[in-house]
Coordinates of C-alpha atoms and ligand atoms in Angstrom, one line a residue:
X195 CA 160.3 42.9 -160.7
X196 CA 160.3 39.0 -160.8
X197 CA 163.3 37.3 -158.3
X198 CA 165.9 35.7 -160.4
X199 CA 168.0 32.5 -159.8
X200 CA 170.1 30.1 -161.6
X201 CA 170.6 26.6 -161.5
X202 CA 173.9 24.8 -160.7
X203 CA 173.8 21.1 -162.7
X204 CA 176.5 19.0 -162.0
X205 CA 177.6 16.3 -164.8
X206 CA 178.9 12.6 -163.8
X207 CA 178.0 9.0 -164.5
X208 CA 178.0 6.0 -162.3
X209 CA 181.4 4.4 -163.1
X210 CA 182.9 5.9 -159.8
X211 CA 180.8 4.3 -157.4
X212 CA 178.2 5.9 -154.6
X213 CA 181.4 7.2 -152.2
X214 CA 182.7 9.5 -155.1
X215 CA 179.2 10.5 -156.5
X216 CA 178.4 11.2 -152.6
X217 CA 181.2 13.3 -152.7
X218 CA 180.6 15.4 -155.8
X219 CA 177.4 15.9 -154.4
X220 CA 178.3 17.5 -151.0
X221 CA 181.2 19.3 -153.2
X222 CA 178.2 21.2 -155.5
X223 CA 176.3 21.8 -152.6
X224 CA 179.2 23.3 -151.1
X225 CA 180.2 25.5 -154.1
X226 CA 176.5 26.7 -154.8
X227 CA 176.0 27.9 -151.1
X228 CA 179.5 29.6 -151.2
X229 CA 178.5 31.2 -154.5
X230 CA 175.4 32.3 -154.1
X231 CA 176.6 34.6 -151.4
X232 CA 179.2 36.1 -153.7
X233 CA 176.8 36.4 -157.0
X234 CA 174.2 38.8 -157.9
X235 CA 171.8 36.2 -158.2
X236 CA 171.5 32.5 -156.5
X237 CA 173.1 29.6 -157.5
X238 CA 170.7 26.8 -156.7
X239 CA 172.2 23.5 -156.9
X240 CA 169.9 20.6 -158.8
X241 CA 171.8 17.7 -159.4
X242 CA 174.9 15.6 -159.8
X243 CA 173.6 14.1 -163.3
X244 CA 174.3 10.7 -164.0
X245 CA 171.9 9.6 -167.1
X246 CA 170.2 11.0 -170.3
X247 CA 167.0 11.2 -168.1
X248 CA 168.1 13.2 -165.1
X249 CA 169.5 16.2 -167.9
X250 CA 166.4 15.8 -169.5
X251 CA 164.5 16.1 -166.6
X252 CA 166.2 18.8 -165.4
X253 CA 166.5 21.2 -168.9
X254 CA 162.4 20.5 -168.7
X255 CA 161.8 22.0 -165.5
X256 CA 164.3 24.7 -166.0
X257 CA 162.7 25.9 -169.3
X258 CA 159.6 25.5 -167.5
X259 CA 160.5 28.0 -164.7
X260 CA 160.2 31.4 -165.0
X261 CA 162.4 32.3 -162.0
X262 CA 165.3 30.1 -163.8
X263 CA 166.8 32.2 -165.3
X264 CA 169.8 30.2 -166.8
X265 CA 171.6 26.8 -166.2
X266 CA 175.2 26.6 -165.1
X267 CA 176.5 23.6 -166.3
X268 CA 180.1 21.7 -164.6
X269 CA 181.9 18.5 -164.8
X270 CA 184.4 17.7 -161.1
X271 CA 184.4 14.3 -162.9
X272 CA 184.0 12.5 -166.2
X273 CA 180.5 13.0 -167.8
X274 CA 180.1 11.3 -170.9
X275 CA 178.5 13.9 -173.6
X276 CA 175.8 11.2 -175.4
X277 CA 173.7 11.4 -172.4
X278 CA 173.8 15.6 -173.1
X279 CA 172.3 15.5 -176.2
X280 CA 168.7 15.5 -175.8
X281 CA 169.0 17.7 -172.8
X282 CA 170.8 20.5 -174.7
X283 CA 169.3 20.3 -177.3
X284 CA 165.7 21.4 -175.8
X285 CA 167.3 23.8 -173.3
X286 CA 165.4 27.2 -173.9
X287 CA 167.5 29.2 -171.3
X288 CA 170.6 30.9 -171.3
X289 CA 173.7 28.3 -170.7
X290 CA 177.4 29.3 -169.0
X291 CA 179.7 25.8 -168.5
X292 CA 182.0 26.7 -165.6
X293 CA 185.1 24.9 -166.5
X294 CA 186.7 24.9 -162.9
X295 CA 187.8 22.4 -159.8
X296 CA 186.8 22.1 -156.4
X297 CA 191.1 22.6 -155.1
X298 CA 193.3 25.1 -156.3
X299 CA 196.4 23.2 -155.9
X300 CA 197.5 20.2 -157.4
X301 CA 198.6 18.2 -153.6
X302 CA 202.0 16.9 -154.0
X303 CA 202.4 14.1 -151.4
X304 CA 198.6 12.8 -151.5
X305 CA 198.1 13.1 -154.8
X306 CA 197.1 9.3 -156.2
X307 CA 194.7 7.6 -158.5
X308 CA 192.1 8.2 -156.5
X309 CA 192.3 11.6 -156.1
X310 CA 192.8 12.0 -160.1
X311 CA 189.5 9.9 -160.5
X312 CA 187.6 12.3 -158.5
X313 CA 189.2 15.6 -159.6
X314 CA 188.8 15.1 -163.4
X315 CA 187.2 18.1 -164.9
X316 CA 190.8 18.9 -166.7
X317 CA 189.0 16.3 -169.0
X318 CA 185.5 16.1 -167.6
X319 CA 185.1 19.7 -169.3
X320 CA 186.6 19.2 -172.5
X321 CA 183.7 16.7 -173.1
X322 CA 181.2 18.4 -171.9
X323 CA 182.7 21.3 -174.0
X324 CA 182.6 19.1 -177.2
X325 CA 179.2 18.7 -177.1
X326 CA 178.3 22.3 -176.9
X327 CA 180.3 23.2 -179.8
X328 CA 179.0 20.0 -181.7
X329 CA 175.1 21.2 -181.2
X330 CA 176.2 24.9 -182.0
X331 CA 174.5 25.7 -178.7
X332 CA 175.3 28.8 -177.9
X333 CA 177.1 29.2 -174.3
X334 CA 179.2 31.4 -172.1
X335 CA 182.3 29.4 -171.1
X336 CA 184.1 30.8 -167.9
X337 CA 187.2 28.9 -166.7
X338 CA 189.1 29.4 -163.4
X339 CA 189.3 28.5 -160.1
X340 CA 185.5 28.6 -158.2
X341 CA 186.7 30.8 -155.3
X342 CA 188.3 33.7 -157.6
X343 CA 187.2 37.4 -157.4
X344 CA 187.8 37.2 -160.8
X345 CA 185.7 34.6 -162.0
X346 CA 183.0 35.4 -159.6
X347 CA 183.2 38.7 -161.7
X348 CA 182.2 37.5 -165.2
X349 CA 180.0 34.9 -163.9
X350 CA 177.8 37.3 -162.2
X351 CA 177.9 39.5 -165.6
X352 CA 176.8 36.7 -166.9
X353 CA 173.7 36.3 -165.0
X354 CA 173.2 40.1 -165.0
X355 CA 173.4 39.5 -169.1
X356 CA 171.2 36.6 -168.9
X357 CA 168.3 38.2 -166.7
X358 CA 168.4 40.9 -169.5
X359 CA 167.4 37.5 -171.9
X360 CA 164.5 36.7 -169.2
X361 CA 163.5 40.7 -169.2
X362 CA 163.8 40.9 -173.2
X363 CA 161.2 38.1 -173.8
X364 CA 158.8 39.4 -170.8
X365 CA 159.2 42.8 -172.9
X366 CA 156.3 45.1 -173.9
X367 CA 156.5 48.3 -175.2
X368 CA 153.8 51.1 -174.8
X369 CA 153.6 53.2 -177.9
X370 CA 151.9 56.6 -177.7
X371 CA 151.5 57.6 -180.6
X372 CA 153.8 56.9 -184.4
X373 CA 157.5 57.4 -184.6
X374 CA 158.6 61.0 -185.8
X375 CA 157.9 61.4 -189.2
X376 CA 160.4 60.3 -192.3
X377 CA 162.8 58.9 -189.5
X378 CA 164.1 56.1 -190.8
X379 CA 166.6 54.5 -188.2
X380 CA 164.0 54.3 -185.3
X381 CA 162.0 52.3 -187.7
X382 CA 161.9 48.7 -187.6
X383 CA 160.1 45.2 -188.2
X384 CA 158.2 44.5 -184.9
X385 CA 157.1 40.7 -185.9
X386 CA 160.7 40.0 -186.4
X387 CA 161.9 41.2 -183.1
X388 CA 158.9 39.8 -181.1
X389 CA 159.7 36.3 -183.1
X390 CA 163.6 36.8 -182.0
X391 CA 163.4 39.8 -178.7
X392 CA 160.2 38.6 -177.4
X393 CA 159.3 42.0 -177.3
X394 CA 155.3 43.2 -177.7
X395 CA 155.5 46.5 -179.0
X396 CA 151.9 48.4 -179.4
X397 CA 150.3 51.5 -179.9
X398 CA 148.2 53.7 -177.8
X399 CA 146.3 56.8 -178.6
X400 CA 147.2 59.9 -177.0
X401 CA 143.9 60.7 -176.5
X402 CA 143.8 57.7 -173.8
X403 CA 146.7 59.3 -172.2
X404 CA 144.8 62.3 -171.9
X405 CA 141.9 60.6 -170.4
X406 CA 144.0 58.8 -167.9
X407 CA 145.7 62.4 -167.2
X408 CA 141.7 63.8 -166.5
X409 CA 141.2 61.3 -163.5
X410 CA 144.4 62.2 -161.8
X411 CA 143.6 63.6 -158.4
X412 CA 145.6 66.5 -156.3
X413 CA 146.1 64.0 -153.2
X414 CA 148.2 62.0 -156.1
X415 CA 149.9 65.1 -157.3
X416 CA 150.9 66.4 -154.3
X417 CA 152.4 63.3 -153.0
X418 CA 154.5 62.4 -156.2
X419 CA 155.8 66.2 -156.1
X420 CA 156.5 65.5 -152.4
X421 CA 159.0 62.9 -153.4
X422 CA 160.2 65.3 -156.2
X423 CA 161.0 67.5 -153.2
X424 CA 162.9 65.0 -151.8
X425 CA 165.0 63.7 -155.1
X426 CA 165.6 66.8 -156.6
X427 CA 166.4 70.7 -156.1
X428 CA 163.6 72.9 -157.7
X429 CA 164.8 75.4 -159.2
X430 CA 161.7 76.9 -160.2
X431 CA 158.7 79.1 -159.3
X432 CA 156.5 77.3 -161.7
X433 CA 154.9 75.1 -159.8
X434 CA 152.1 74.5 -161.8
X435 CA 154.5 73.2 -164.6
X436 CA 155.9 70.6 -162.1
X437 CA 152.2 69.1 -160.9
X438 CA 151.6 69.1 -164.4
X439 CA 154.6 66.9 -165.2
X440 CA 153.7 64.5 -161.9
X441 CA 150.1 64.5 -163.5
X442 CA 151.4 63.0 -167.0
X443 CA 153.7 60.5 -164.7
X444 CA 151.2 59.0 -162.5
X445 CA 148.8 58.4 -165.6
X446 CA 151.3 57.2 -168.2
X447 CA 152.6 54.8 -164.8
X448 CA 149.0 53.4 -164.4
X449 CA 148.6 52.6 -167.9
X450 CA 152.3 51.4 -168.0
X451 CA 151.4 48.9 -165.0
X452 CA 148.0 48.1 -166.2
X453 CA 149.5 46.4 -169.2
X454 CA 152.4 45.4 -167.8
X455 CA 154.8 47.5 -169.8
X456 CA 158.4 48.5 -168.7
X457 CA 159.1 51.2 -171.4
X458 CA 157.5 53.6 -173.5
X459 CA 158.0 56.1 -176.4
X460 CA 156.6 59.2 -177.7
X461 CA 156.6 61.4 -180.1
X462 CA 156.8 65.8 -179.9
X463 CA 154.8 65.8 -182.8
X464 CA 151.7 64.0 -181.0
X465 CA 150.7 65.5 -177.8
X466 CA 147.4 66.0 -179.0
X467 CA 145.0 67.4 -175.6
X468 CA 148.8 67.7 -173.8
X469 CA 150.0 71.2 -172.5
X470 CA 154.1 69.8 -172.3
X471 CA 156.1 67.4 -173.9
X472 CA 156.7 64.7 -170.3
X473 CA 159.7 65.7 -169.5
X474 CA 160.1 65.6 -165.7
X475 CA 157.6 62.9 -165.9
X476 CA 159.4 60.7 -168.5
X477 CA 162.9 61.3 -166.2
X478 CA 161.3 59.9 -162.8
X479 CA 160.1 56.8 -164.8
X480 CA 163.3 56.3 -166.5
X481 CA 164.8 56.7 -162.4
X482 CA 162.7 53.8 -161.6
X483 CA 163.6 51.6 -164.5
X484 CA 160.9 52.2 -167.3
X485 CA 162.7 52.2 -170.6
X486 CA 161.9 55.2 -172.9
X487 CA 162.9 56.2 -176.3
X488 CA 162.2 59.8 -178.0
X489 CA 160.4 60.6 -181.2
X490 CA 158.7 56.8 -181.3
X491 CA 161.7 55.0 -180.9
X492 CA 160.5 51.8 -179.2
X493 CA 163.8 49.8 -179.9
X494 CA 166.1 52.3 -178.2
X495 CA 163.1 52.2 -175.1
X496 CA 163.1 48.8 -174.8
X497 CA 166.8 48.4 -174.3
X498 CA 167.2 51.1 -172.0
X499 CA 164.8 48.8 -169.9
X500 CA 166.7 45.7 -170.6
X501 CA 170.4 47.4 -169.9
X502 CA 168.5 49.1 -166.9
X503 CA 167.6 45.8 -165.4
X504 CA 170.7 44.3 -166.2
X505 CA 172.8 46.7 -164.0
X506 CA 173.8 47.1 -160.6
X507 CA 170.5 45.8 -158.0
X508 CA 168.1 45.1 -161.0
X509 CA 168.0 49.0 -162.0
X510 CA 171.4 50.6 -163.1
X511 CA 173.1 53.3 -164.5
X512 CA 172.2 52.8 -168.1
X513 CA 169.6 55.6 -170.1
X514 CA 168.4 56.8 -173.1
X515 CA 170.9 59.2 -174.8
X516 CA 171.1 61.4 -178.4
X517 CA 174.9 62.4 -179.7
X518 CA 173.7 65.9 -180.3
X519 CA 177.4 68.0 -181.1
X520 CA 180.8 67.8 -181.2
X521 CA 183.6 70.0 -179.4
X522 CA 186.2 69.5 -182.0
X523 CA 189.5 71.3 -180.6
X524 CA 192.4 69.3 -180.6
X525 CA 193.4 67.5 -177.5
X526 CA 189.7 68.3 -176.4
X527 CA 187.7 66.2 -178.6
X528 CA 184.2 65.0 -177.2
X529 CA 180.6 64.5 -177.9
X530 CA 177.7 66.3 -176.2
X531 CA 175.1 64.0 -175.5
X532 CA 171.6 65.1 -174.2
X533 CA 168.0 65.1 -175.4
X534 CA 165.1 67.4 -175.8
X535 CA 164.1 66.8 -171.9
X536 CA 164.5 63.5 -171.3
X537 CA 168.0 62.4 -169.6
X538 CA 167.4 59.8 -167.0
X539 CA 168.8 60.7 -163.6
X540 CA 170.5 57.7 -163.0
X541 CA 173.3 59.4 -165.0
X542 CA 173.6 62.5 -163.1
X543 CA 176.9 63.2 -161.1
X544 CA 175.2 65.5 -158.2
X545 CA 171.4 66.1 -157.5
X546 CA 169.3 67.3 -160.0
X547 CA 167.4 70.1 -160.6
X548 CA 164.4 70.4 -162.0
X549 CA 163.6 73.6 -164.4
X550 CA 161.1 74.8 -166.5
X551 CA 162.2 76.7 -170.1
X552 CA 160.4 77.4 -173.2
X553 CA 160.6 74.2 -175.6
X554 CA 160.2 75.9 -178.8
X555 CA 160.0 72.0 -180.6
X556 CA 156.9 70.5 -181.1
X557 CA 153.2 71.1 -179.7
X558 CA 154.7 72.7 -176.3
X559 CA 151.6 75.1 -174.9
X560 CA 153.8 75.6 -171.8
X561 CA 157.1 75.6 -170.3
X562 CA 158.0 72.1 -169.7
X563 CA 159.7 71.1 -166.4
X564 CA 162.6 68.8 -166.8
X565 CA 165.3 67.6 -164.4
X566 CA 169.1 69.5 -165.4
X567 CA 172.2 68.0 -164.4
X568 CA 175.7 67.2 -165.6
X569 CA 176.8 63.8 -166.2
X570 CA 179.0 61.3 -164.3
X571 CA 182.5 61.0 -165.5
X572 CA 184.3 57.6 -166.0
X573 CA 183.8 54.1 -168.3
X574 CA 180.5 53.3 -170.2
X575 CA 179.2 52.0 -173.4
X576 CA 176.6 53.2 -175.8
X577 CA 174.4 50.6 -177.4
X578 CA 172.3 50.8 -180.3
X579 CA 170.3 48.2 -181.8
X580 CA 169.4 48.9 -185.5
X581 CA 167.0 47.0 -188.0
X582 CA 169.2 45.6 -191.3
X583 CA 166.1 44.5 -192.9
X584 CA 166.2 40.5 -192.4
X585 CA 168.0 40.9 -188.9
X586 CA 169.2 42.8 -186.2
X587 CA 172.5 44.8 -185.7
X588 CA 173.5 45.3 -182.1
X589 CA 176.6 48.1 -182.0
X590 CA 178.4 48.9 -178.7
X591 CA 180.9 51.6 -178.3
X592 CA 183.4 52.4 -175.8
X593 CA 183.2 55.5 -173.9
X594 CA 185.1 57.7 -171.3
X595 CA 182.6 59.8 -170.1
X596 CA 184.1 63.1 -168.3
X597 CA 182.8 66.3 -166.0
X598 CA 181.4 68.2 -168.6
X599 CA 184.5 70.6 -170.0
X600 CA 182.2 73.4 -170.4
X601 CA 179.7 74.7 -167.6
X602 CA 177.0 75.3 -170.8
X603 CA 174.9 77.9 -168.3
X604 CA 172.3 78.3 -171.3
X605 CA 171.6 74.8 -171.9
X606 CA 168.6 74.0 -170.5
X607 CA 168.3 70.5 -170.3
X608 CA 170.8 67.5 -168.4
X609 CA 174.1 66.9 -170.4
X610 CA 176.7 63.9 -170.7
X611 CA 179.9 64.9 -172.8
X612 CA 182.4 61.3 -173.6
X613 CA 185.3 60.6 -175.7
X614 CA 184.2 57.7 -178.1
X615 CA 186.5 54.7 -178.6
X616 CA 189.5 55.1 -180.5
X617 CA 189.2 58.5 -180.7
X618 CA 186.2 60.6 -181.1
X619 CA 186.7 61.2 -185.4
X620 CA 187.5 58.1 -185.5
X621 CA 184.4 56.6 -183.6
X622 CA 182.2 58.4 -185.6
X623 CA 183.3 57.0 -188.3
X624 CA 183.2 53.6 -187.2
X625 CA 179.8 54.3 -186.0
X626 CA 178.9 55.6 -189.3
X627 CA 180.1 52.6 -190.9
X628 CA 178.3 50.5 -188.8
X629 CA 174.7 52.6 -189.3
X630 CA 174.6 53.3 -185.5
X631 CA 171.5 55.4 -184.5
X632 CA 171.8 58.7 -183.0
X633 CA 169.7 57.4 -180.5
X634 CA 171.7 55.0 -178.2
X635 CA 171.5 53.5 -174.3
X636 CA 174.1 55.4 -172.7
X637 CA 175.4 53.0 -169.4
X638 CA 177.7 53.1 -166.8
X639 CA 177.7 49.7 -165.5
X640 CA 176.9 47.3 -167.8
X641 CA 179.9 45.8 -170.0
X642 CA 180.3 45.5 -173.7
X643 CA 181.2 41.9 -172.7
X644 CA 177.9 41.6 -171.0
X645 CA 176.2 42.8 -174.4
X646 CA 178.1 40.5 -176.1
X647 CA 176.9 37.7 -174.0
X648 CA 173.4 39.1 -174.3
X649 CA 173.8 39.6 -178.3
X650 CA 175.1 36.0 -178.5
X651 CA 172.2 34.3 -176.4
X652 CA 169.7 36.5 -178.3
X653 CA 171.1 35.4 -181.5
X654 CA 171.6 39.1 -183.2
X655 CA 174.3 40.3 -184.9
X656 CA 177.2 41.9 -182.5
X657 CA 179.5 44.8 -183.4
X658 CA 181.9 46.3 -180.7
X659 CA 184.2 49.5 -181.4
X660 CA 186.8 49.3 -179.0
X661 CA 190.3 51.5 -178.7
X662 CA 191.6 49.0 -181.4
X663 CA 189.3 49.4 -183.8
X664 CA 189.9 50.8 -187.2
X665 CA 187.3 52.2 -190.2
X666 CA 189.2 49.4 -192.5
X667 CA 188.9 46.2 -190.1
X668 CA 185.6 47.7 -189.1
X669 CA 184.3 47.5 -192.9
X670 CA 185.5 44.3 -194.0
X671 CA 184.3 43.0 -190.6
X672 CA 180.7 44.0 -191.4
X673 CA 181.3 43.0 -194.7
X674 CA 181.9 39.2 -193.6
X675 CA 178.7 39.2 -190.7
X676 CA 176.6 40.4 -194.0
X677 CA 177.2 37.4 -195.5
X678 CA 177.2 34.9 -192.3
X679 CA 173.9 36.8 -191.5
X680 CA 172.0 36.1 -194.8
X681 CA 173.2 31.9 -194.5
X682 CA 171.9 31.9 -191.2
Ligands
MN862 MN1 165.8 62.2 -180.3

């Protein structure tokens, strides 16, 4: 995983003379140093910018960067927006203008003209923020004072939502095998999202997989199930079903790494020389942030990587999920979410165990092992990206996930049950409206507003069903992006 870091630019001219410039200087110095300790990602301080040049020069080198992942832009004192321009204008990376001040209080007895000519940004931002909305550049603004919880909050969602830009265009997706046949949702234009995602998305045979699996040796096996052991309960006597699973997850890793993919898809209906669907194997990849998606569906795979990497320590609490059926009785209302094996662990509310059951889907020849567990309860979102044909629809749901209400002993396979956003008839059918998938990215810890930001810097269409939305807003809402979508 590459490091991140962001780049602190500080805007100004020379009309205050060297003491006030050296001032600001010391001042962003200051407030980068102090940041960086309190944001997920450091805040490396460039320059207090005082011509057309020194933007350009420093939007160049930024875009140029790879570990830059994102510019934060502020103004302590006047900046003129002329000498912006040609600097914004060519910026290639994701952009968040800080609208803030160096003191929180406004000091009543030393408070003169020259403390209001070096603590300007009241205006200095408002310029600066001009410009922005002038170039239609599009840009996270975050105001409040540089020392608040709060704002330290959102600006390191920002950068979380931002790394997921840096992640999206580094994307490629390893396709083994065709998407499930006649499915149309997980379908999609890839030359359109590589020209707007970034994202390579390509096919490999299944037959290579096998291949791969062949050279595989029992000194691997034995110490991938060893770390199994450690993870996870087994709760089987099949062993030879769980060194059968680490067998299909040390050779889909290789080829993963050789290529330098993060996610993958699949497809039951293509395991040709396989004896299980990866189920097991598909979990512990998902556990260390490879994105997967079901039944081909490299779009959902691809953002569970991307919503992965944008959580908590690079690797979060975000995976692939299916709404599979509803419990309808009043009062009770929730959606059981699950898949055929693969749940990623990173959901789970207690250890996993890992099982092996008949899977009577597909070209099964054996029992697959999978890992079984019950969800976490609390907040989340469900994300699912879907192809309009011309564009791309991005729709995020609210979600109270709870402790399963049901203990489900049968079920063989790891299970999530929520309460979808305003209610759960409701949100389906706002999510209905909207064409939501039945695949989604299920997460925990990354924010609808962080999507949003994501959506916005991606330039795709956003939708968010919240506790306030209604079928009727909902519809004349999508009815409006249709058009704004086909001017664009
Ligand atoms: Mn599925």
């Amino acid at each position: 995983m590459r490091k991140y870091e962001f780049w602190f630019v500080v805007g100004s001219q020379f009309l205050y003379g060297p003491e006030t410039l050296a001032i600001v200087d010391a001042r962003a110095k200051e407030m980068a140093a102090e940041l960086t300790k309190v944001l997920p990602y450091p805040l490396v301080y460039k320059v207090t910018a005082k011509t057309n040049r020194e933007i350009t020069d420093v939007v160049k080198e930024a875009n140029y960067r790879d570990e830059c992942a994102g510019i934060i832009t502020w103004c302590h004192t006047f900046s003129p927006s002329k000498m912006w321009i040609d600097g914004l204008r060519d910026l290639q990376k994701p952009w968040l203008h800080f609208a803030t001040q160096y003191n929180k209080e406004i000091p009543n007895d030393e408070i003169d003209m020259d403390f209001m000519n070096l603590n300007q940004a009241a205006h200095g931002d408002r310029e600066h923020g001009f410009i922005g909305a002038r170039l239609r550049k599009p840009r996270k603004i975050v105001a409040g004072y540089w020392q608040d919880a709060k704002v330290h909050k959102r600006i390191g969602d920002w950068m979380k939502a931002a790394v997921g830009v840096a992640v999206s265009k580094d994307m490629k997706v390893m396709r083994f095998g065709d998407n499930m046949r006649e499915v149309a949702v997980t379908e999609g234009d890839k030359v359109e999202t590589q020209i707007k995602l970034g994202w390579q998305v390509n096919t490999w045979a299944v037959g290579d997989l096998v291949k791969e699996m062949n050279k595989v040796t029992e000194a691997e096996i034995d110490a991938l199930v060893a770390e199994y052991e450690k993870s996870y309960d087994i709760a089987t006597d099949n062993t030879a079903a769980i060194r059968y699973q680490a067998k299909e997850e040390i050779a889909m890793k290789k080829m993963l790494d050789r290529e330098g993919c993060r996610a993958f898809s699949n497809t039951f209906q293509d395991l040709y020389g396989m004896e299980q669907l990866p189920g097991l194997a598909s979990q512990h990849l998902m556990a260390q942030g490879y994105g997967y998606g079901g039944e081909g569906d490299w779009k959902v795979s691809a953002m569970t990587a991307i919503l992965k990497a944008m959580g908590e320590g690079g690797n979060g609490a975000s995976g692939f999920m299916e709404d599979y059926t509803y419990h309808l009785v009043e009062g009770q209302e929730y959606s059981l979410g699950a898949h055929m094996l693969e749940v990623c662990p990173s959901l789970a509310a207690g250890k996993p165990r890992i099982e092996t059951h008949h899977l009577g889907i597909g070209m099964n020849e054996k029992d697959p092992a999978r890992l079984v567990f019950e969800g976490k309860a609390g907040k989340g979102i469900v994300v699912s990206l879907i192809d309009m044909g011309g564009r791309l629809r991005l729709i995020v749901q609210d979600i109270e996930a709870v402790k399963p209400i049901l203990p489900m002993p049968n079920l063989p396979v790891a299970r999530v049950m929520w309460r979808a956003m305003p209610d759960l008839t409701t949100g389906v059918e706002c999510w209905i409206t909207a064409g939501g998938a039945h695949h989604t990215v299920l997460s925990y810890d990354v924010s609808a507003e962080m999507m949003r930001d994501w959506a916005r810097m991606m330039d795709i269409e956003f939708v968010h069903i919240t506790k306030d939305t209604t079928p009727e807003k909902l519809e004349e809402e999508l009815l409006v992006k249709d058009l704004i979508w086909k001017l664009k």
